[in-house]
Coordinates of C-alpha atoms in Angstrom, one line a residue:
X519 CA -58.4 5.9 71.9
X520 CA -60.6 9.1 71.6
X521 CA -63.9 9.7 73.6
X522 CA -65.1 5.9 74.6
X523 CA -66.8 5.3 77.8
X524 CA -67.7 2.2 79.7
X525 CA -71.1 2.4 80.7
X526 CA -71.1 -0.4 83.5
X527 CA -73.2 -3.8 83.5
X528 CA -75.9 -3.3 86.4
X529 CA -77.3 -0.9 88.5
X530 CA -75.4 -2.0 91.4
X531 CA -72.2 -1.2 88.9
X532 CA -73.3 2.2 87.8
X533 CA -70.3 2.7 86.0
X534 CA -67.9 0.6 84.2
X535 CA -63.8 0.0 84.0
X536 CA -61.3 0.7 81.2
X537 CA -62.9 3.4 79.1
X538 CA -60.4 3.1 76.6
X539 CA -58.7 -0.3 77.2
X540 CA -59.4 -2.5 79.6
X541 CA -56.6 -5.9 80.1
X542 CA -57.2 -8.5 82.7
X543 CA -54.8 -11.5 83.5
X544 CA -52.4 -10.7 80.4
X545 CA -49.0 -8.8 79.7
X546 CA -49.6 -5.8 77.6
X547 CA -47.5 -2.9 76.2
X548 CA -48.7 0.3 74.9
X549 CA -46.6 2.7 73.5
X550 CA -47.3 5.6 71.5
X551 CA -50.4 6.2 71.5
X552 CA -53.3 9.0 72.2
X553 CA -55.8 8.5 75.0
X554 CA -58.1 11.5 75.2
X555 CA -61.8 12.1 76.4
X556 CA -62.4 8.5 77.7
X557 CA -64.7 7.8 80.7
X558 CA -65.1 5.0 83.1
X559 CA -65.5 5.1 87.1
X560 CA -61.9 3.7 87.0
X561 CA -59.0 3.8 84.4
X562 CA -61.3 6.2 81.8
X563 CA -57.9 5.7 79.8
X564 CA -56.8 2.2 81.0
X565 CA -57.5 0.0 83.7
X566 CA -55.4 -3.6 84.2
X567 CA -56.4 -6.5 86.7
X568 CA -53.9 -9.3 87.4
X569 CA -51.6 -8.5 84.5
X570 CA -48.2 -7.4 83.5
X571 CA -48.2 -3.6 82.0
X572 CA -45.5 -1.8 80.3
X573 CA -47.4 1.7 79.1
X574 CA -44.1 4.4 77.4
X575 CA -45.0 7.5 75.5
X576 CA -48.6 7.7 75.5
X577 CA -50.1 11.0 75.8
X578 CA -53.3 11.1 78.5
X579 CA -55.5 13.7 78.9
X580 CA -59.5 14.8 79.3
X581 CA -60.4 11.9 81.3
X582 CA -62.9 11.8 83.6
X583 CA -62.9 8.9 86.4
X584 CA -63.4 8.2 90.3
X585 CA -60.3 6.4 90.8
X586 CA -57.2 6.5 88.0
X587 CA -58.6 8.6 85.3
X588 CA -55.7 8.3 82.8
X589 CA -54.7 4.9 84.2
X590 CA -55.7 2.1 86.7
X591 CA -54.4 -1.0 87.7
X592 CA -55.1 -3.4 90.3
X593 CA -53.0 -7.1 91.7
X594 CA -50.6 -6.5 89.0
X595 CA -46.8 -7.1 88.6
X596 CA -44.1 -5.9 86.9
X597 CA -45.3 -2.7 85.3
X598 CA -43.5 0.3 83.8
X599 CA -44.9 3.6 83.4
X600 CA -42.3 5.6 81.6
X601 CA -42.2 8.5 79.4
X602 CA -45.9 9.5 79.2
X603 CA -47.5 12.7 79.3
X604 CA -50.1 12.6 81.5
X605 CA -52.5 16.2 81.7
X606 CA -55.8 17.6 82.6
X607 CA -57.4 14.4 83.8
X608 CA -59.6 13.6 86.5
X609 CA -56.5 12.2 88.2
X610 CA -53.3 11.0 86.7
X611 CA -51.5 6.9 88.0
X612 CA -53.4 5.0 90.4
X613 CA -51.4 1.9 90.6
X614 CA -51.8 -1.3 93.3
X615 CA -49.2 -4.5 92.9
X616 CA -45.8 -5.2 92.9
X617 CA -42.7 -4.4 90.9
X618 CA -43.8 -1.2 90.1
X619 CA -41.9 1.7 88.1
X620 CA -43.4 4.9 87.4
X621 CA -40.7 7.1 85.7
X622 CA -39.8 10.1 83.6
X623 CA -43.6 11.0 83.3
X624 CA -44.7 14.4 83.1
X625 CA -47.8 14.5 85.5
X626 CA -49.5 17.8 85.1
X627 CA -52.7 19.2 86.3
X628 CA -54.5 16.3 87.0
X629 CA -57.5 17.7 89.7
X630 CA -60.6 15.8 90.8
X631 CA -62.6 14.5 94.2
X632 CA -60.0 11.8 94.5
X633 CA -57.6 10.4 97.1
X634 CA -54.6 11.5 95.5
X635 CA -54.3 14.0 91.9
X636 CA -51.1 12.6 90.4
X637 CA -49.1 9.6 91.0
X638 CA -50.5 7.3 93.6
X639 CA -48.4 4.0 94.3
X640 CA -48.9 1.0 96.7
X641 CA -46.2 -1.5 95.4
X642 CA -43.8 -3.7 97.4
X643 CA -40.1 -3.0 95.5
X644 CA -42.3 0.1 93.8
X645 CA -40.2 3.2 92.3
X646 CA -40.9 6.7 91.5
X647 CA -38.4 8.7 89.6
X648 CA -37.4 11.4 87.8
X649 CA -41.2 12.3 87.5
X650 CA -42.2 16.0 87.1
X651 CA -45.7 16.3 89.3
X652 CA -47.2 19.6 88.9
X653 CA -50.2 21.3 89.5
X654 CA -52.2 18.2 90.9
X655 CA -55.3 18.1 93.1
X656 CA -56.5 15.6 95.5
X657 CA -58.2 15.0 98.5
X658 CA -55.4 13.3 100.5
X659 CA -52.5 14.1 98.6
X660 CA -52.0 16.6 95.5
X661 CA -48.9 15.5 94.1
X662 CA -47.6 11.6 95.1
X663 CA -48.8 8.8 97.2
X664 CA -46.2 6.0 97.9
X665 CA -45.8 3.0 100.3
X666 CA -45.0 -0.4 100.7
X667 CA -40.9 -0.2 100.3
X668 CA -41.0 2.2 97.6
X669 CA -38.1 4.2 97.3
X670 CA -39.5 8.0 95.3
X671 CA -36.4 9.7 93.8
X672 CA -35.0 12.5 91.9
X673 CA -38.4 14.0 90.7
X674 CA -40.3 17.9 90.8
X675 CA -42.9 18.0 92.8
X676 CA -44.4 21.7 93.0
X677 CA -47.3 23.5 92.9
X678 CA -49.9 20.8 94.5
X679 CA -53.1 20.8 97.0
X680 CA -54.5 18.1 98.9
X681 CA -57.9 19.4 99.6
X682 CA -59.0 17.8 103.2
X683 CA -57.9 19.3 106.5
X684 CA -56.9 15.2 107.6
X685 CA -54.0 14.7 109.6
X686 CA -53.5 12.2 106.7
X687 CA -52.5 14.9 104.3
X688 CA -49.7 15.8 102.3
X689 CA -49.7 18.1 99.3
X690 CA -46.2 17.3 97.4
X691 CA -45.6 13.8 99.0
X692 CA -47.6 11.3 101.3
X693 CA -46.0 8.4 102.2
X694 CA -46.2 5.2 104.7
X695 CA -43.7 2.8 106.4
X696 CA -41.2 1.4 104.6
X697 CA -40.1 4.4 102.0
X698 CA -37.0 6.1 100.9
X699 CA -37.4 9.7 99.7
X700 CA -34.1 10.8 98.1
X701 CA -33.0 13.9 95.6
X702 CA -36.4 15.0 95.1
X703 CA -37.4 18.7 95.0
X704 CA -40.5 19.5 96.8
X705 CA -41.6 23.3 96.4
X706 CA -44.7 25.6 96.9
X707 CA -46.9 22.4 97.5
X708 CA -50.0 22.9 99.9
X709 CA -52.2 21.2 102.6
X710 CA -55.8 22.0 103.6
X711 CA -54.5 19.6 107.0
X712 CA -50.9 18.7 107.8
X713 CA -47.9 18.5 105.5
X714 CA -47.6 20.6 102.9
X715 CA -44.6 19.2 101.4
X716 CA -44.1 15.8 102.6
X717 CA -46.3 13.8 104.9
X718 CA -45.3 10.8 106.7
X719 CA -47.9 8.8 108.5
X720 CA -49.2 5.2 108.7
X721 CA -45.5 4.1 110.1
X722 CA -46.8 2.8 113.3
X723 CA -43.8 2.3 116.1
X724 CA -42.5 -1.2 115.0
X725 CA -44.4 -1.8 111.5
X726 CA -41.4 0.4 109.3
X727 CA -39.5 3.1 109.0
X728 CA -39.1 6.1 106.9
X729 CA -35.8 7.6 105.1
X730 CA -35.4 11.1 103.8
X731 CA -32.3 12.0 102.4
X732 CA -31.3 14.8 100.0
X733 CA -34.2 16.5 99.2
X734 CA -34.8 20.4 98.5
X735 CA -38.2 21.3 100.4
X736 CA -39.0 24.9 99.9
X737 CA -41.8 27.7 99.8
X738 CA -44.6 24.6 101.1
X739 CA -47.6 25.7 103.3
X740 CA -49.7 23.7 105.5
X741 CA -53.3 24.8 107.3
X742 CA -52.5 23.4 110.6
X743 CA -49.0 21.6 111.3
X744 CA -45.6 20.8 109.0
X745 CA -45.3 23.2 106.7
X746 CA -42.3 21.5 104.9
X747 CA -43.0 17.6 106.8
X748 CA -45.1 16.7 108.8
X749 CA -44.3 12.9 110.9
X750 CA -46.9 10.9 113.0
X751 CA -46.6 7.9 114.8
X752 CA -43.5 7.4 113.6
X753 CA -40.8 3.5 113.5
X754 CA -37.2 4.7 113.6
X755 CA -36.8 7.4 110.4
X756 CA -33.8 8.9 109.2
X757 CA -34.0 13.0 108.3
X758 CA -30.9 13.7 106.6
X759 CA -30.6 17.5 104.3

């Protein structure tokens, strides 16, 4: 899947979806496979609506895209990202649906005008592990966005810039209510605003709470407040080294 584009239909949908595959209401796997140079306003290397996606050791990279420029999805279920290598795109995961696990991916220099550079997850029973996030740029979040009871374990996270000075910021890690952030390592991540390692907003008093356990946070830098984490309008949350 080497240099497609999706043009779009109309001019009030300048640009189109799925550069290089696009699935709607189906199950799909992809393994194995190169996606390189597609572009699309969302999912230049795949975008899913309503389906079932299991995408393992594919290589992503060159993709230019608004929203998801390696990959995309939208009211899905079930879906397993594992084992990719996902570089030098627009910006890497952009996922939305339940059932979610994005794991053993190598997410790397992903950098674009975009609300989050490398993984970004909003899944109910969602999980992020064992992912090495490097070198990512976004506008909220550089390295990983994750909410909804998603539990974000045991990966790398180093090296990444959110770009706005928001107090909904985080460079490593930005996360909501209902989240368990365990055995990560989050070092020399940065924040134009607040959090440069992990963030923690959105987890209005009563609505959820947040649990950090575990984790190495080291050598992160934020502009204005939390350096390592930064917590706002905070449920009950557990901060355990």
């Amino acid at each position: 899947f080497i240099d497609n584009e999706s043009e779009g239909m109309n001019s009030w949908v300048p640009v189109g979806y799925g550069g290089g595959l696009y699935a709607d209401t189906c199950t799909l796997e992809v393994t194995d496979n190169t996606f390189a140079g597609n572009v699309a306003w969302e999912g230049s290397g795949i975008y899913a609506l309503f389906s079932s996606l299991t995408i393992t050791g594919n290589n992503f990279t060159g993709h230019e895209g608004y929203r998801g420029g390696a990959i995309s999805s939208y009211d899905g279920f079930d879906h397993e990202i594992r084992d990719n290598i996902i570089t030098d795109n627009y910006s890497g995961i952009n996922c939305h649906g339940v059932n979610a696990v994005v794991t053993d991916n190598l997410v790397a220099d992903n950098s674009g005008d975009v609300h989050c550079g490398g993984i970004q997850l909003y899944s109910e029973n969602g999980l992020i592990s064992g992912n090495t996030v490097t070198g990512n740029q976004g506008r909220a979040c550089g390295g990983i966005i994750g909410s909804n009871d998603t539990l974000i374990t045991g990966n790398f996270v180093s090296g990444n810039f959110a770009t706005d000075d928001d107090p909904i910021t985080g460079g490593g890690i930005l996360t909501g209510r209902d989240t368990v952030i365990h055995d990560n390592v989050i070092t020399d991540n940065e924040s134009a605003g607040f959090g440069g390692g992990l963030s923690m907003v959105y987890s209005a008093a009563g609505s959820g709470s947040v649990t950090v356990t575990g984790n190495l946070i080291s050598g992160n830098t934020a502009r204005y407040s939390g350096g390592g984490i930064y917590h706002e309008n905070g449920g009950p949350s557990l901060i355990n080294g």
